Amino acid sequence: MKIVKKLGQAVAAATLGMIIVTGALAGEVTIGFTGPLSGGAALYGENTLSGLRIAADEINAAGGFDLNGEKTTINVVALDDRYSPAQAATNAKRLKQENNAPVIFVPHSGGVFALQEFNVKDDFLVMAYTSVPTVTKKGNPLTVRIPPTFDSYIDLFTSYALEHEGKKLGMAGATHEYAKIWASMIKKEWLAKGGEVVSENPMDYNKSADFFTGVSRVLAEKPDVMFVGGASEPTGLVVQQARQMGFEGGFIIMDQAKIDEVSKVAGGLDMLNGAVGVVPLSALQDEAAQSFIKRYQEKFDRTPGSEAAYNYLALNAIVTAMDETESTDPKTIRAALGDALKSMPAMKRPYDVTDVTEDGGFVSTPDMAVVEDGKIKMVPMQ
C-alpha cells in the first residue's frame, strides 16, 4: 500500500519521543521507530534514531525520491518504548494504524520478538537492530536483521580472554532479554573451553546508576575476567566501579556496548585494558566511514557509533528499494533490498554491506577490538 500525504497535512506530535523530519515536497512516506528514548538505555535509543534522522534529512535535502512520478520525502516518527517489549508492540500498532508506516525500526530483541507476533498480519516490515541470531532464524518473511549476529563474536571473545586474562569468569551483564541470551552463550562457550564461572549477578542496567552492590558480589569470588554489557553508558559505570573496587582483570563487553563510548563514562581507555569487544566505528579508516563520521559530527556535534551508522545505511537501502520498485509495499521493499544495497553509492554505506541473506540478514564481516596499553587494537575475525 502506498503512503502519500499531501503537503500541509497536519501531523500529530503529542507523544513523548516523537520525531518529525520536516521538509516534505509533493508526497511523504512515514518510517516508524520504537525504542528506548528515556531511562538507562536512552542514549542507546537516541544513537540508533540519530542514524535514521540524518539519513532522512539528507534524502529530503536532495529533493526526496521518485515514487510513481511524484517527488516524495521521508518522515521519521519515533515513539519511546522504554525498552519494554509490550510498549514496543503498542507503539508499532499505533505507527501502523495512525501513520500507516510500511517499515518500523526497533533496536532491541525483546521489541523485535514482540512485533514479529503480528507484523505479517498487519503488513509492515520490521527493521531489527539486534544481533540475536534467532531474529532471522524464526522465518518471519517481513523481518530484516541489520547488524551481524553475535554468535560470530562468542568464540573469539572467549578465546582472547582465556588466553590473556585467566580462567575465572564473573558474570555481571544486564537483565534485558538480549543480555540474557548473550550471557547464556558466553557461559556455555567459556565452560566448554575449560574456563570456570565463579560468580553470576546480572543487573538492571536501565534502572540503576549505582552498581556497587552488584559488582561487589561478582568481585567477591575474585574473577580474572568480567562479562559486562548493556547500553554503553551504564556499562561504563559498571566498569568504572569495578576498577574503583580494585579489579585488575579483563572484560568481555557485549556488542551492544561500544568500547569508545564505554571508556568516556568509565574514565578513559586505560580503565579498559584487557577488554575485548566490537570495533568502534571511529576506528574504521575507509573513506565511506570517515565521511559519515564527519557529516554526523557536523549535525550532532558528537562522534557516531555503529547504531547510527548501521541504521543510516538501512534507511538509505529502504528508500533506494522504494525508488527502484516504485512501491511502498513491505513485501516488495523486502524483496528489493539486496539489489538496493548493491546499487547504493558507497558513501551511503559506512559499513560494507552489499546483500541480504535469504532469511533476512544484512551480509557484513564483523571485526573484534581489544584494548592494550590504553589503545584500541583491531583484530580481524577469520
Short mmCIF file of C-alpha atoms in Angstrom, two decimals:
data_model
loop_
_atom_site.label_atom_id
_atom_site.label_comp_id
_atom_site.label_asym_id
_atom_site.label_seq_id
_atom_site.Cartn_x
_atom_site.Cartn_y
_atom_site.Cartn_z
CA MET A 1 0.00 0.00 0.00
CA LYS A 2 1.32 3.43 -0.87
CA ILE A 3 1.57 6.12 1.74
CA VAL A 4 1.34 9.55 0.13
CA LYS A 5 0.42 12.52 2.28
CA LYS A 6 -0.08 15.89 0.65
CA LEU A 7 1.98 18.86 1.83
CA GLY A 8 0.20 20.77 4.52
CA GLN A 9 -1.43 17.78 6.19
CA ALA A 10 -1.28 18.15 9.95
CA VAL A 11 0.81 15.62 11.81
CA ALA A 12 0.18 14.99 15.49
CA ALA A 13 3.31 15.08 17.61
CA ALA A 14 2.00 14.87 21.14
CA THR A 15 3.53 11.53 22.06
CA LEU A 16 6.77 11.52 24.07
CA GLY A 17 9.75 10.77 21.91
CA MET A 18 8.09 11.51 18.57
CA ILE A 19 10.48 12.95 16.00
CA ILE A 20 9.23 14.66 12.85
CA VAL A 21 11.59 15.08 9.92
CA THR A 22 10.21 18.02 8.01
CA GLY A 23 10.72 19.40 4.54
CA ALA A 24 8.14 17.40 2.58
CA LEU A 25 7.58 18.13 -1.10
CA ALA A 26 4.66 16.65 -3.05
CA GLY A 27 4.36 13.47 -1.01
CA GLU A 28 5.65 11.79 2.08
CA VAL A 29 6.38 8.27 3.36
CA THR A 30 6.34 7.63 7.10
CA ILE A 31 9.06 5.44 8.60
CA GLY A 32 8.36 4.26 12.15
CA PHE A 33 10.72 3.81 15.08
CA THR A 34 10.09 2.34 18.53
CA GLY A 35 12.95 2.24 21.00
CA PRO A 36 14.20 3.43 24.40
CA LEU A 37 14.26 7.23 24.45
CA SER A 38 14.14 7.54 28.24
CA GLY A 39 15.66 5.61 31.13
CA GLY A 40 19.08 3.98 31.34
CA ALA A 41 19.14 2.98 27.65
CA ALA A 42 18.05 6.41 26.36
CA LEU A 43 21.47 7.21 24.89
CA TYR A 44 21.44 3.90 23.01
CA GLY A 45 17.97 4.63 21.63
CA GLU A 46 18.88 8.17 20.63
CA ASN A 47 22.07 6.96 18.93
CA THR A 48 20.04 4.48 16.89
CA LEU A 49 17.41 7.04 15.99
CA SER A 50 20.01 9.63 15.00
CA GLY A 51 21.13 7.43 12.11
CA LEU A 52 17.59 7.45 10.73
CA ARG A 53 17.31 11.20 11.22
CA ILE A 54 20.49 12.07 9.34
CA ALA A 55 19.57 9.69 6.50
CA ALA A 56 16.10 11.23 6.19
CA ASP A 57 17.48 14.76 6.33
CA GLU A 58 19.98 14.05 3.56
CA ILE A 59 17.36 12.36 1.39
CA ASN A 60 14.90 15.22 1.86
CA ALA A 61 17.55 17.93 1.31
CA ALA A 62 18.40 16.27 -2.01
CA GLY A 63 14.77 16.60 -3.13
CA GLY A 64 13.44 13.27 -1.91
CA PHE A 65 12.98 10.31 -4.21
CA ASP A 66 10.68 9.43 -7.08
CA LEU A 67 7.55 7.42 -6.30
CA ASN A 68 5.40 6.82 -9.37
CA GLY A 69 6.50 10.11 -10.86
CA GLU A 70 5.89 12.08 -7.68
CA LYS A 71 8.66 13.61 -5.58
CA THR A 72 8.41 12.08 -2.12
CA THR A 73 10.17 12.74 1.17
CA ILE A 74 10.72 10.74 4.35
CA ASN A 75 9.02 11.46 7.67
CA VAL A 76 10.50 9.60 10.66
CA VAL A 77 8.04 9.16 13.51
CA ALA A 78 9.62 7.82 16.71
CA LEU A 79 7.94 6.60 19.88
CA ASP A 80 9.57 5.85 23.23
CA ASP A 81 9.09 2.27 24.45
CA ARG A 82 11.47 2.49 27.46
CA TYR A 83 12.99 -0.86 26.37
CA SER A 84 9.70 -2.64 27.06
CA PRO A 85 8.63 -5.30 24.53
CA ALA A 86 4.96 -4.74 25.43
CA GLN A 87 5.26 -1.00 24.85
CA ALA A 88 7.15 -1.63 21.61
CA ALA A 89 4.20 -3.71 20.39
CA THR A 90 1.74 -0.97 21.37
CA ASN A 91 3.87 1.63 19.60
CA ALA A 92 4.08 -0.47 16.45
CA LYS A 93 0.30 -0.88 16.37
CA ARG A 94 -0.03 2.87 16.63
CA LEU A 95 2.61 3.58 13.98
CA LYS A 96 0.79 1.28 11.58
CA GLN A 97 -2.77 2.34 12.37
CA GLU A 98 -2.25 6.10 12.77
CA ASN A 99 0.71 6.69 10.45
CA ASN A 100 0.39 3.76 8.04
CA ALA A 101 4.12 3.11 8.30
CA PRO A 102 5.24 0.32 5.93
CA VAL A 103 8.54 -0.03 7.82
CA ILE A 104 9.23 0.09 11.57
CA PHE A 105 12.73 0.13 13.06
CA VAL A 106 13.27 -1.38 16.52
CA PRO A 107 16.67 -1.60 18.29
CA HIS A 108 16.14 -4.35 20.87
CA SER A 109 15.46 -8.07 20.58
CA GLY A 110 12.53 -8.09 23.01
CA GLY A 111 10.78 -5.50 20.89
CA VAL A 112 11.60 -7.36 17.68
CA PHE A 113 10.15 -10.61 19.01
CA ALA A 114 7.02 -8.76 20.16
CA LEU A 115 6.50 -7.16 16.74
CA GLN A 116 7.06 -10.46 14.95
CA GLU A 117 3.90 -11.78 16.57
CA PHE A 118 1.73 -9.61 14.29
CA ASN A 119 3.82 -7.73 11.69
CA VAL A 120 2.99 -10.11 8.82
CA LYS A 121 -0.73 -9.89 9.56
CA ASP A 122 -0.56 -6.11 9.97
CA ASP A 123 1.67 -5.82 6.90
CA PHE A 124 4.78 -3.91 7.93
CA LEU A 125 8.48 -4.64 7.63
CA VAL A 126 10.46 -4.92 10.88
CA MET A 127 13.98 -3.49 10.61
CA ALA A 128 15.68 -5.15 13.57
CA TYR A 129 18.80 -3.58 15.03
CA THR A 130 19.81 -6.57 17.12
CA SER A 131 22.43 -9.26 16.66
CA VAL A 132 20.39 -12.10 18.21
CA PRO A 133 20.58 -14.95 15.65
CA THR A 134 17.03 -16.22 16.27
CA VAL A 135 15.55 -12.96 14.97
CA THR A 136 16.04 -14.21 11.41
CA LYS A 137 16.01 -17.93 12.16
CA LYS A 138 12.32 -17.69 13.12
CA GLY A 139 11.45 -17.42 9.43
CA ASN A 140 9.45 -14.19 9.60
CA PRO A 141 9.28 -13.04 5.95
CA LEU A 142 8.94 -9.36 6.89
CA THR A 143 11.95 -9.04 9.19
CA VAL A 144 15.42 -7.78 8.30
CA ARG A 145 18.29 -8.02 10.79
CA ILE A 146 20.67 -5.07 10.37
CA PRO A 147 23.93 -5.89 12.30
CA PRO A 148 25.93 -9.14 12.21
CA THR A 149 24.79 -11.92 14.56
CA PHE A 150 26.68 -12.01 17.83
CA ASP A 151 27.37 -15.76 17.71
CA SER A 152 30.28 -14.84 15.43
CA TYR A 153 31.85 -12.94 18.34
CA ILE A 154 31.46 -15.53 21.09
CA ASP A 155 34.32 -17.85 20.09
CA LEU A 156 36.95 -15.14 19.59
CA PHE A 157 35.95 -13.05 22.62
CA THR A 158 36.17 -16.01 24.99
CA SER A 159 39.38 -17.36 23.41
CA TYR A 160 41.11 -14.00 23.76
CA ALA A 161 40.04 -13.51 27.38
CA LEU A 162 41.02 -17.04 28.41
CA GLU A 163 44.44 -16.75 26.77
CA HIS A 164 45.30 -13.26 28.01
CA GLU A 165 43.49 -12.82 31.34
CA GLY A 166 42.72 -16.13 33.06
CA LYS A 167 40.14 -18.88 33.53
CA LYS A 168 37.83 -17.44 36.21
CA LEU A 169 34.83 -15.53 34.83
CA GLY A 170 32.44 -13.28 36.74
CA MET A 171 29.10 -12.59 35.04
CA ALA A 172 27.83 -9.02 35.51
CA GLY A 173 25.73 -8.40 32.41
CA ALA A 174 22.37 -6.70 32.15
CA THR A 175 18.94 -8.28 32.70
CA HIS A 176 17.08 -7.47 29.48
CA GLU A 177 16.34 -10.30 27.05
CA TYR A 178 19.21 -9.55 24.68
CA ALA A 179 21.76 -9.55 27.52
CA LYS A 180 20.37 -12.81 28.90
CA ILE A 181 20.86 -14.54 25.56
CA TRP A 182 24.41 -13.18 25.28
CA ALA A 183 25.21 -14.30 28.83
CA SER A 184 23.95 -17.83 28.28
CA MET A 185 26.08 -18.25 25.16
CA ILE A 186 29.19 -16.74 26.78
CA LYS A 187 28.80 -19.04 29.79
CA LYS A 188 28.35 -22.13 27.62
CA GLU A 189 31.40 -21.30 25.48
CA TRP A 190 33.55 -20.38 28.49
CA LEU A 191 32.85 -23.67 30.23
CA ALA A 192 33.34 -25.67 27.02
CA LYS A 193 36.85 -24.20 26.70
CA GLY A 194 37.82 -25.21 30.20
CA GLY A 195 37.07 -21.97 32.00
CA GLU A 196 35.28 -21.60 35.33
CA VAL A 197 32.31 -19.33 36.04
CA VAL A 198 32.88 -18.20 39.63
CA SER A 199 30.06 -15.68 40.05
CA GLU A 200 26.82 -14.61 38.37
CA ASN A 201 24.96 -11.44 39.27
CA PRO A 202 23.03 -9.86 36.36
CA MET A 203 21.89 -6.28 37.00
CA ASP A 204 19.21 -3.98 35.61
CA TYR A 205 21.31 -1.53 33.62
CA ASN A 206 18.26 0.55 32.74
CA LYS A 207 17.13 1.48 36.25
CA SER A 208 20.30 2.00 38.26
CA ALA A 209 23.19 4.44 38.26
CA ASP A 210 24.94 2.75 41.19
CA PHE A 211 26.11 -0.81 40.65
CA PHE A 212 28.28 -1.05 43.77
CA THR A 213 26.35 -3.90 45.41
CA GLY A 214 26.04 -5.99 42.26
CA VAL A 215 29.65 -5.50 41.20
CA SER A 216 30.96 -6.27 44.70
CA ARG A 217 29.10 -9.59 44.67
CA VAL A 218 30.77 -10.55 41.40
CA LEU A 219 34.23 -9.46 42.56
CA ALA A 220 33.91 -11.29 45.88
CA GLU A 221 34.82 -14.51 44.03
CA LYS A 222 37.96 -12.91 42.57
CA PRO A 223 37.36 -13.42 38.82
CA ASP A 224 40.08 -12.89 36.22
CA VAL A 225 37.55 -11.62 33.67
CA MET A 226 34.19 -9.87 33.94
CA PHE A 227 31.41 -10.25 31.39
CA VAL A 228 29.63 -6.89 31.19
CA GLY A 229 27.26 -5.21 28.83
CA GLY A 230 24.04 -3.43 28.12
CA ALA A 231 23.86 0.08 26.71
CA SER A 232 27.25 1.85 26.64
CA GLU A 233 26.57 4.43 29.34
CA PRO A 234 25.62 2.09 32.21
CA THR A 235 28.26 -0.40 31.05
CA GLY A 236 30.82 2.35 31.54
CA LEU A 237 29.58 2.83 35.10
CA VAL A 238 29.91 -0.90 35.83
CA VAL A 239 33.49 -0.88 34.52
CA GLN A 240 34.33 2.25 36.48
CA GLN A 241 33.01 0.86 39.74
CA ALA A 242 34.80 -2.48 39.20
CA ARG A 243 38.10 -0.64 38.78
CA GLN A 244 37.39 1.53 41.82
CA MET A 245 36.95 -1.66 43.85
CA GLY A 246 40.36 -2.87 42.75
CA PHE A 247 39.53 -5.21 39.85
CA GLU A 248 42.60 -5.51 37.62
CA GLY A 249 41.40 -8.18 35.16
CA GLY A 250 39.91 -8.02 31.70
CA PHE A 251 36.39 -7.51 30.35
CA ILE A 252 34.28 -9.27 27.76
CA ILE A 253 32.00 -6.49 26.54
CA MET A 254 28.68 -7.40 24.93
CA ASP A 255 28.34 -5.93 21.44
CA GLN A 256 25.54 -3.53 22.44
CA ALA A 257 28.15 -1.52 24.36
CA LYS A 258 30.85 0.22 22.32
CA ILE A 259 34.40 0.45 23.65
CA ASP A 260 34.89 4.14 22.83
CA GLU A 261 31.57 5.13 24.41
CA VAL A 262 32.15 2.93 27.46
CA SER A 263 35.58 4.49 28.00
CA LYS A 264 34.17 8.01 28.14
CA VAL A 265 31.99 7.06 31.10
CA ALA A 266 34.50 4.72 32.75
CA GLY A 267 37.25 7.34 32.82
CA GLY A 268 39.34 6.64 29.73
CA LEU A 269 40.66 3.72 27.70
CA ASP A 270 43.20 2.86 30.41
CA MET A 271 40.24 1.67 32.51
CA LEU A 272 39.52 -0.91 29.79
CA ASN A 273 42.92 -2.53 29.45
CA GLY A 274 42.37 -6.22 28.82
CA ALA A 275 38.91 -5.67 27.36
CA VAL A 276 37.59 -7.32 24.21
CA GLY A 277 34.58 -6.08 22.23
CA VAL A 278 33.38 -4.98 18.82
CA VAL A 279 35.34 -2.48 16.73
CA PRO A 280 34.03 1.08 17.22
CA LEU A 281 33.02 2.93 14.07
CA SER A 282 35.51 5.67 14.98
CA ALA A 283 38.37 3.16 14.48
CA LEU A 284 37.47 2.46 10.83
CA GLN A 285 39.63 4.34 8.32
CA ASP A 286 37.88 3.73 4.98
CA GLU A 287 36.51 6.74 3.10
CA ALA A 288 32.79 5.92 3.49
CA ALA A 289 33.05 5.52 7.28
CA GLN A 290 35.14 8.65 7.74
CA SER A 291 32.81 10.70 5.52
CA PHE A 292 29.79 9.60 7.56
CA ILE A 293 31.59 10.40 10.82
CA LYS A 294 32.37 13.92 9.58
CA ARG A 295 28.81 14.63 8.40
CA TYR A 296 27.37 13.21 11.62
CA GLN A 297 29.69 15.32 13.78
CA GLU A 298 28.66 18.44 11.87
CA LYS A 299 25.00 17.70 12.51
CA PHE A 300 25.02 16.35 16.07
CA ASP A 301 28.34 17.62 17.47
CA ARG A 302 29.40 14.17 18.65
CA THR A 303 31.08 11.08 17.24
CA PRO A 304 28.70 8.40 15.90
CA GLY A 305 28.72 4.74 16.82
CA SER A 306 27.65 1.67 14.93
CA GLU A 307 24.00 2.18 15.94
CA ALA A 308 23.84 5.40 13.94
CA ALA A 309 25.90 4.10 11.01
CA TYR A 310 24.02 0.83 10.52
CA ASN A 311 20.61 2.48 10.75
CA TYR A 312 21.69 5.27 8.40
CA LEU A 313 22.69 2.59 5.89
CA ALA A 314 19.46 0.66 6.45
CA LEU A 315 17.13 3.60 5.84
CA ASN A 316 19.03 4.52 2.67
CA ALA A 317 18.57 0.94 1.49
CA ILE A 318 14.82 1.11 2.23
CA VAL A 319 14.45 4.33 0.26
CA THR A 320 16.53 3.01 -2.63
CA ALA A 321 14.29 -0.08 -2.74
CA MET A 322 11.14 2.07 -2.81
CA ASP A 323 12.65 4.28 -5.50
CA GLU A 324 13.68 1.35 -7.71
CA THR A 325 10.40 -0.55 -7.35
CA GLU A 326 8.04 2.47 -7.31
CA SER A 327 6.37 0.86 -4.31
CA THR A 328 5.93 1.18 -0.55
CA ASP A 329 4.53 -2.33 -0.18
CA PRO A 330 6.51 -4.05 2.62
CA LYS A 331 6.88 -7.32 0.73
CA THR A 332 8.13 -5.53 -2.37
CA ILE A 333 10.61 -3.49 -0.32
CA ARG A 334 11.92 -6.61 1.40
CA ALA A 335 12.40 -8.42 -1.91
CA ALA A 336 14.29 -5.47 -3.41
CA LEU A 337 16.70 -4.77 -0.53
CA GLY A 338 19.54 -6.92 -1.87
CA ASP A 339 19.58 -5.11 -5.21
CA ALA A 340 19.17 -1.76 -3.43
CA LEU A 341 22.27 -2.39 -1.30
CA LYS A 342 24.29 -3.25 -4.38
CA SER A 343 23.21 -0.13 -6.28
CA MET A 344 23.60 2.37 -3.42
CA PRO A 345 26.53 4.81 -3.60
CA ALA A 346 29.44 3.76 -1.38
CA MET A 347 29.07 6.94 0.68
CA LYS A 348 25.66 5.70 1.82
CA ARG A 349 27.31 2.57 3.26
CA PRO A 350 29.58 3.40 6.22
CA TYR A 351 29.78 -0.37 6.70
CA ASP A 352 30.47 -2.69 3.78
CA VAL A 353 27.02 -4.26 3.48
CA THR A 354 26.08 -5.27 -0.05
CA ASP A 355 23.48 -8.03 0.22
CA VAL A 356 20.75 -9.68 2.32
CA THR A 357 20.63 -13.38 3.17
CA GLU A 358 17.61 -15.44 2.24
CA ASP A 359 16.39 -15.38 5.83
CA GLY A 360 16.71 -11.59 6.09
CA GLY A 361 20.14 -10.74 7.50
CA PHE A 362 22.38 -7.99 6.16
CA VAL A 363 25.65 -9.53 4.97
CA SER A 364 28.69 -7.96 6.63
CA THR A 365 32.01 -9.04 8.14
CA PRO A 366 32.33 -8.39 11.88
CA ASP A 367 35.63 -7.39 13.49
CA MET A 368 36.97 -7.68 17.03
CA ALA A 369 38.75 -4.99 19.04
CA VAL A 370 40.91 -5.30 22.14
CA VAL A 371 42.30 -2.63 24.45
CA GLU A 372 46.02 -2.83 25.11
CA ASP A 373 48.08 -0.13 26.86
CA GLY A 374 45.16 2.29 26.71
CA LYS A 375 44.70 1.93 22.94
CA ILE A 376 42.12 0.18 20.76
CA LYS A 377 43.60 -2.51 18.54
CA MET A 378 41.61 -4.06 15.71
CA VAL A 379 41.76 -7.85 15.33
CA PRO A 380 40.23 -9.11 12.05
CA MET A 381 37.92 -12.09 12.52
CA GLN A 382 38.78 -15.10 10.40
#
